[in-house]
């Protein structure tokens, strides 16, 4: 467990632009080597320059986020000054296996919080539980002070906590525009009787369409507007999913492996979008395996192993955290294929 | 072999009362299967409650026929809720079996001795639709020209049947092109995604089941009125299979798919029937292969073969969109 | 590719047609003199072993006035022309029946409200049983007017008539609701009946479940494999071949296995290669089921037939339970076969490979298992088992054209009750279905026994969607 300290925000912004800076700590270096295939070194110069500009713009949000986390203890279950999501004693069993067993967890408002951990550590299951897609065996959790325990997934989404999925779920036989417009909440035309009378919803629909077009513009999908989403590439689908989620106007967005299966160039653009969302005030929780990505954009990292939170802290804290290194190296070295086996 | 008379039979069949009734029921099924992706294999159950709503109300309780139709619709709503609440949470394939089972359970109970005082048991009920035919504005003996000659009775039920079909199709068109329909299609594509965007998937599926069920019940009422009798065993799962054949033939999730599908289906079925009958009686097909009494069975063997070939080679149906087909074949 | 598929489909049909002439030769020439005899009511009167019953008088009345009457000829056929379409009452003169025969149901000699449609001949059936058997109560008999030749209308439904009534040979030796027998005895008796039915369902359902497990296909045509088995055994065990039923059953199993394998090779494997959707394949199987069922109807006819051997047997008493040696043998052999299947799955190479493919097809393929071979084996075994189940079902009930389709829903109920894709689950589920169906007759009419079994399915799905032995899946 590392000592409690926080880094100044500008240092973190540096991390964002130069992701591959090797940490001073020897153990940390080993960790990066172990987990990083070094795919981020490939993007071309133009993009690098654009990215630098974006990063400069992002600095403000990033520093604000870092500031809000100043003085927060880097230990599992630490209290945050302004938590948007609070979970207590959430557990889920699959047969004999306790997939999730979180005693206390808080997510600070306005930050990018990453959940990391080896395969089978319970990150995605935890996502499913808090977003209402799976029912826990025990536990309570609240979002913006509202108790979510036992609430159905769609109600949770309407409250402003929206998630995406590990395997992108583009609605194949809907057009890109329809995909995004679906995200709008409170649509009068979604009620049976008003739906029959177009005048009762056409005004609202036009507003929604305008906003959807703005989102498509922002995520550079305008050229796909009237195409079926099924014709999109994998990366475009990731963008679409994010645009669709933004249409709900969420205050917290949960991204399940947003970079999985995306080429390095698009990874950078996705990262830019994620940081921009944070800078606009949206809280982001993401599950990700790419350590470079995690270290470069997260304001706070929560590490899972065997269903429990074993460490929390800023990227710097996590890099030097012995428990994290053990969790990763222990499982990945000794038992590469089996995720259920306990680490030494 | 009189090809003219065979063809004229077939031409009558494609617009006749049965074609209208099956088109209507298929419009309902298209809401379930085509737009919502619900594998409802119990559509015949909605037709059953619609038919018996009319029959029991008039023949057993002596109520006016109009009230009977409303009771049939009410029963369809209740059935959709009773069937949907437990089964709509199930995975697609489970839903198919659960709905087909529910349809059979209903048929068993309607034909049982318990229900006999109400439903007439296995014998069913008859002669309850005079209220409908008394309203018949057509008073002549026959209408039409050449092959398209129908009795006043048939014409009356055709006019009502096709009007209802068009009205229901338009209603479905309005709904599907509203945000309501957008959610429905999203549910068809991916339930979890729709839920993650704040849509009450379960509620939408239930609404879809009720809407399609009511349309099915209307078709059932009309079927009962058409033959002036109900018998539980005519409402067996095979009827649902034919409806699927019709929906797929025309093109699932196309507004006019069920209508086109039904017209073609009944053309082919009546053509086969007439042709086989003529061919066996004229000796063109020797009776050692098919006998006259087997025509009904052979005809439905062809329906099965047609359904197979259609699904193998043209699963999007006649009105299907090739682009859509490339994405995901259902 | 397409051409090959078509050719294979055609080959599959040819094979069926080869079996078919045998069928039509063996059964009685499907009654009915001239088909186009206008509006009429007709039928063929046959005894329990398909022997035509001549010289029996049938009268047709409308509103109390006699319209006409006929006497059955040497082939048991009769026909009465009626002046116009409408509802008629058809009565069989019981006094003209041979002394050793009676109607299956009490009061079954009068069929009221037989409706005749314009230009069609309405077929009416009077089911006969030996005097030694007990008559059914009236409501249990669906009697059965089936419409022979419809006129392009909505008549297809009525072909399902008579499928759900009390099975003729399947009647338990004691009345489940007869209060003169102690409840415990009746309960035990019906439990045995339930185990018997469950064992037969299980044999047929194992194939369905294995196919689903390995290919995710819900095969609606599985019921037809059952019918094919029963029909093939019937054809070979009656004239002109008159093989012993045991031998005919062996042939039936071989044919079932062959048809199962042929379906896989000609249809399902090419469809999988085209990476067809599961719903697409599901609907294809429905088409196949319709096709096969109506081909069987065309060539086998719509009558319920009994095997000539082992049909009439004295029951033996085992404590409070009465059972015919035939049923005892069928139940015992079914359970033995189930153990055999379990042993195969658990111990043999192919069984282990099957379980591996069911568990994770890609992983199995990657570890060097020939997935297509496993799936073909599963189809062959499933087809053979279905055929055997068909013969057993035919022995305990009757052989008729849509027997497999009637059993299909019970099979599905068993498979889903136990947990989709698990062969052991299918076995357990099938026994539950059989027991629920038979035990329900202790309190409710026999005609509703399938309804209760299906209701049990829906209740289980409500409480435990993954089935009794199934495992819950992770969401998201």
CSV table of C-alpha atoms in Angstrom, one decimal, chain B residues 13 18 21-22 33 37 39 41 82-83 85-87 89-116 122-124 126-127 192 195 223 226-227 229 231-239 241-242 244-245 248 265-266 269-270 273 277-278 280-281 288-315 325 328-330, chain C residues 2 5-6 9 13 24 29-32 35-36 42 87 110-115 117 122 138-139 141-143 145 148-165 212 216 218 220 267 271 274-295 297-299 301 405-406 409 412-413 416 419-420 443-445 447-448 450-452 454-458 461-462 465-467 473 475-476:
chain,number,residue,atom,x,y,z
B,13,UNK,CA,-58.8,-17.5,-53.5
B,18,UNK,CA,-59.7,-16.4,-46.0
B,21,UNK,CA,-58.6,-12.9,-42.5
B,22,UNK,CA,-55.1,-14.4,-42.7
B,33,UNK,CA,-42.1,-10.9,-35.1
B,37,UNK,CA,-38.5,-9.6,-32.8
B,39,UNK,CA,-41.0,-15.1,-31.5
B,41,UNK,CA,-45.8,-18.8,-31.8
B,82,UNK,CA,-51.3,-13.1,-18.8
B,83,UNK,CA,-49.1,-14.6,-21.5
B,85,UNK,CA,-46.0,-11.0,-18.0
B,86,UNK,CA,-44.4,-14.4,-17.3
B,87,UNK,CA,-42.9,-15.1,-20.7
B,89,UNK,CA,-38.5,-11.9,-19.9
B,90,UNK,CA,-37.5,-15.2,-21.5
B,91,UNK,CA,-34.9,-15.6,-24.2
B,92,UNK,CA,-36.3,-15.7,-27.8
B,93,UNK,CA,-36.3,-19.4,-28.3
B,94,UNK,CA,-37.9,-20.1,-24.9
B,95,UNK,CA,-40.6,-17.6,-25.7
B,96,UNK,CA,-41.4,-19.5,-28.9
B,97,UNK,CA,-42.0,-22.7,-27.0
B,98,UNK,CA,-43.8,-21.0,-24.1
B,99,UNK,CA,-46.2,-19.2,-26.5
B,100,UNK,CA,-46.9,-22.3,-28.5
B,101,UNK,CA,-47.5,-24.2,-25.3
B,102,UNK,CA,-49.9,-21.5,-24.1
B,103,UNK,CA,-51.9,-21.6,-27.3
B,104,UNK,CA,-52.2,-25.4,-26.9
B,105,UNK,CA,-53.2,-25.1,-23.2
B,106,UNK,CA,-55.9,-22.7,-24.2
B,107,UNK,CA,-57.2,-25.0,-26.9
B,108,UNK,CA,-57.3,-27.9,-24.5
B,109,UNK,CA,-59.3,-26.0,-22.0
B,110,UNK,CA,-61.7,-24.5,-24.6
B,111,UNK,CA,-62.5,-28.0,-25.9
B,112,UNK,CA,-62.7,-29.7,-22.5
B,113,UNK,CA,-65.8,-30.9,-20.9
B,114,UNK,CA,-65.5,-28.2,-18.2
B,115,UNK,CA,-65.9,-25.5,-20.8
B,116,UNK,CA,-68.7,-27.4,-22.7
B,122,UNK,CA,-65.2,-30.3,-28.9
B,123,UNK,CA,-68.2,-29.6,-31.0
B,124,UNK,CA,-67.9,-25.9,-30.8
B,126,UNK,CA,-72.4,-22.3,-34.7
B,127,UNK,CA,-74.9,-20.0,-36.2
B,192,UNK,CA,-29.8,-4.7,-23.6
B,195,UNK,CA,-32.5,-0.9,-21.9
B,223,UNK,CA,-62.9,-16.1,-39.1
B,226,UNK,CA,-67.1,-16.2,-42.0
B,227,UNK,CA,-67.8,-19.9,-41.3
B,229,UNK,CA,-69.0,-21.8,-36.5
B,231,UNK,CA,-64.4,-25.5,-33.2
B,232,UNK,CA,-61.4,-25.5,-30.9
B,233,UNK,CA,-59.4,-27.9,-33.0
B,234,UNK,CA,-59.3,-25.5,-35.9
B,235,UNK,CA,-57.2,-23.2,-33.8
B,236,UNK,CA,-54.1,-25.4,-33.6
B,237,UNK,CA,-50.4,-24.4,-33.9
B,238,UNK,CA,-50.4,-25.0,-37.7
B,239,UNK,CA,-52.4,-21.9,-38.2
B,241,UNK,CA,-47.1,-21.6,-38.9
B,242,UNK,CA,-49.1,-20.5,-41.9
B,244,UNK,CA,-45.3,-17.1,-40.3
B,245,UNK,CA,-45.2,-18.4,-43.9
B,248,UNK,CA,-42.0,-14.2,-44.3
B,265,UNK,CA,-50.2,-17.6,-50.2
B,266,UNK,CA,-53.8,-18.1,-50.9
B,269,UNK,CA,-52.8,-22.7,-52.0
B,270,UNK,CA,-56.1,-22.4,-54.0
B,273,UNK,CA,-55.9,-27.4,-54.5
B,277,UNK,CA,-58.1,-32.0,-57.8
B,278,UNK,CA,-58.4,-31.6,-61.5
B,280,UNK,CA,-56.3,-36.5,-60.0
B,281,UNK,CA,-59.8,-36.6,-61.3
B,288,UNK,CA,-51.6,-44.7,-57.2
B,289,UNK,CA,-49.6,-41.5,-56.4
B,290,UNK,CA,-52.1,-39.1,-55.1
B,291,UNK,CA,-55.8,-39.8,-54.5
B,292,UNK,CA,-58.5,-37.2,-54.6
B,293,UNK,CA,-58.9,-37.4,-50.8
B,294,UNK,CA,-55.2,-36.6,-50.3
B,295,UNK,CA,-55.3,-33.3,-52.0
B,296,UNK,CA,-55.7,-31.3,-48.8
B,297,UNK,CA,-52.6,-33.0,-47.3
B,298,UNK,CA,-50.5,-32.7,-50.4
B,299,UNK,CA,-51.4,-29.0,-50.6
B,300,UNK,CA,-50.1,-28.4,-47.1
B,301,UNK,CA,-47.0,-30.5,-47.8
B,302,UNK,CA,-46.3,-28.0,-50.5
B,303,UNK,CA,-46.8,-25.1,-48.0
B,304,UNK,CA,-44.2,-26.7,-45.9
B,305,UNK,CA,-41.8,-27.1,-48.8
B,306,UNK,CA,-42.5,-23.6,-49.9
B,307,UNK,CA,-41.7,-22.2,-46.4
B,308,UNK,CA,-38.4,-24.2,-46.3
B,309,UNK,CA,-37.3,-23.0,-49.8
B,310,UNK,CA,-38.3,-19.4,-49.0
B,311,UNK,CA,-36.4,-19.4,-45.8
B,312,UNK,CA,-33.4,-21.0,-47.4
B,313,UNK,CA,-33.2,-18.9,-50.6
B,314,UNK,CA,-35.1,-15.7,-49.9
B,315,UNK,CA,-35.4,-15.2,-46.1
B,325,UNK,CA,-30.7,-8.7,-45.3
B,328,UNK,CA,-28.5,-9.9,-40.3
B,329,UNK,CA,-30.6,-12.7,-41.6
B,330,UNK,CA,-33.5,-13.7,-39.6
C,2,UNK,CA,-27.1,-24.0,-54.2
C,5,UNK,CA,-28.1,-28.3,-51.7
C,6,UNK,CA,-31.1,-28.7,-54.0
C,9,UNK,CA,-32.9,-32.0,-50.6
C,13,UNK,CA,-37.2,-36.7,-50.7
C,24,UNK,CA,-49.5,-47.2,-49.3
C,29,UNK,CA,-56.5,-48.6,-50.0
C,30,UNK,CA,-57.5,-45.3,-48.4
C,31,UNK,CA,-61.2,-46.0,-48.4
C,32,UNK,CA,-63.3,-43.6,-50.4
C,35,UNK,CA,-63.7,-38.6,-54.5
C,36,UNK,CA,-65.8,-36.2,-56.5
C,42,UNK,CA,-68.6,-41.0,-45.7
C,87,UNK,CA,-75.3,-30.0,-40.2
C,110,UNK,CA,-74.3,-40.8,-32.5
C,111,UNK,CA,-72.3,-37.9,-33.8
C,112,UNK,CA,-74.4,-34.8,-33.7
C,113,UNK,CA,-73.7,-31.7,-35.7
C,114,UNK,CA,-71.5,-33.1,-38.4
C,115,UNK,CA,-71.2,-30.1,-40.7
C,117,UNK,CA,-69.4,-28.0,-46.7
C,122,UNK,CA,-67.1,-35.2,-45.0
C,138,UNK,CA,-68.5,-39.6,-23.5
C,139,UNK,CA,-66.6,-36.4,-23.0
C,141,UNK,CA,-64.0,-39.2,-26.8
C,142,UNK,CA,-63.4,-36.6,-29.4
C,143,UNK,CA,-65.0,-39.1,-31.6
C,145,UNK,CA,-65.2,-36.2,-37.7
C,148,UNK,CA,-61.2,-35.4,-45.9
C,149,UNK,CA,-61.3,-33.0,-48.7
C,150,UNK,CA,-61.5,-29.4,-47.9
C,151,UNK,CA,-62.3,-26.8,-50.5
C,152,UNK,CA,-59.6,-24.2,-50.1
C,153,UNK,CA,-61.0,-22.9,-46.9
C,154,UNK,CA,-59.9,-22.9,-43.3
C,155,UNK,CA,-60.4,-26.6,-42.9
C,156,UNK,CA,-56.8,-27.5,-42.2
C,157,UNK,CA,-57.4,-27.0,-38.6
C,158,UNK,CA,-59.8,-29.9,-38.3
C,159,UNK,CA,-57.2,-32.3,-39.3
C,160,UNK,CA,-55.9,-32.0,-35.7
C,161,UNK,CA,-59.2,-33.3,-34.4
C,162,UNK,CA,-59.1,-36.3,-32.2
C,163,UNK,CA,-55.5,-35.9,-31.2
C,164,UNK,CA,-55.9,-35.0,-27.6
C,165,UNK,CA,-58.7,-37.3,-26.5
C,212,UNK,CA,-29.9,-28.2,-29.6
C,216,UNK,CA,-28.4,-24.4,-31.1
C,218,UNK,CA,-34.6,-25.8,-32.2
C,220,UNK,CA,-39.4,-28.6,-35.0
C,267,UNK,CA,-30.0,-29.4,-45.0
C,271,UNK,CA,-27.3,-24.0,-43.8
C,274,UNK,CA,-24.1,-20.3,-45.1
C,275,UNK,CA,-24.0,-19.1,-41.5
C,276,UNK,CA,-27.8,-18.9,-41.5
C,277,UNK,CA,-29.4,-17.3,-38.5
C,278,UNK,CA,-31.0,-19.5,-35.8
C,279,UNK,CA,-34.4,-18.1,-36.3
C,280,UNK,CA,-34.1,-18.8,-40.0
C,281,UNK,CA,-33.2,-22.4,-39.3
C,282,UNK,CA,-35.9,-22.7,-36.7
C,283,UNK,CA,-38.5,-21.7,-39.3
C,284,UNK,CA,-37.0,-24.0,-41.9
C,285,UNK,CA,-37.5,-26.8,-39.5
C,286,UNK,CA,-41.1,-25.8,-39.1
C,287,UNK,CA,-41.5,-26.0,-42.9
C,288,UNK,CA,-39.8,-29.4,-42.9
C,289,UNK,CA,-42.1,-30.6,-40.2
C,290,UNK,CA,-45.1,-29.5,-42.2
C,291,UNK,CA,-43.8,-31.1,-45.3
C,292,UNK,CA,-42.9,-34.5,-43.7
C,293,UNK,CA,-46.1,-34.6,-41.7
C,294,UNK,CA,-48.4,-34.1,-44.6
C,295,UNK,CA,-46.4,-36.5,-46.8
C,297,UNK,CA,-50.6,-38.2,-44.0
C,298,UNK,CA,-50.8,-38.6,-47.8
C,299,UNK,CA,-49.3,-42.0,-47.8
C,301,UNK,CA,-53.7,-41.9,-44.2
C,405,UNK,CA,-46.2,-33.6,-33.6
C,406,UNK,CA,-48.4,-34.2,-30.6
C,409,UNK,CA,-44.6,-30.2,-27.4
C,412,UNK,CA,-40.0,-29.5,-25.7
C,413,UNK,CA,-41.6,-29.2,-22.3
C,416,UNK,CA,-36.9,-26.9,-21.4
C,419,UNK,CA,-32.6,-27.0,-19.0
C,420,UNK,CA,-32.1,-26.5,-22.7
C,443,UNK,CA,-58.2,-35.2,-10.3
C,444,UNK,CA,-58.9,-33.9,-13.8
C,445,UNK,CA,-60.2,-35.3,-17.0
C,447,UNK,CA,-58.4,-34.8,-22.1
C,448,UNK,CA,-56.6,-32.1,-20.1
C,450,UNK,CA,-51.3,-32.5,-21.8
C,451,UNK,CA,-52.6,-29.0,-20.8
C,452,UNK,CA,-51.3,-29.6,-17.2
C,454,UNK,CA,-47.6,-27.7,-20.6
C,455,UNK,CA,-48.7,-25.5,-17.7
C,456,UNK,CA,-46.0,-27.1,-15.6
C,457,UNK,CA,-43.6,-26.0,-18.2
C,458,UNK,CA,-44.7,-22.4,-18.0
C,461,UNK,CA,-40.0,-21.1,-16.7
C,462,UNK,CA,-41.5,-18.5,-14.4
C,465,UNK,CA,-36.0,-19.8,-16.4
C,466,UNK,CA,-32.8,-21.8,-16.8
C,467,UNK,CA,-34.7,-25.1,-16.1
C,473,UNK,CA,-26.0,-17.2,-17.6
C,475,UNK,CA,-25.9,-11.0,-18.2
C,476,UNK,CA,-24.3,-8.2,-20.2
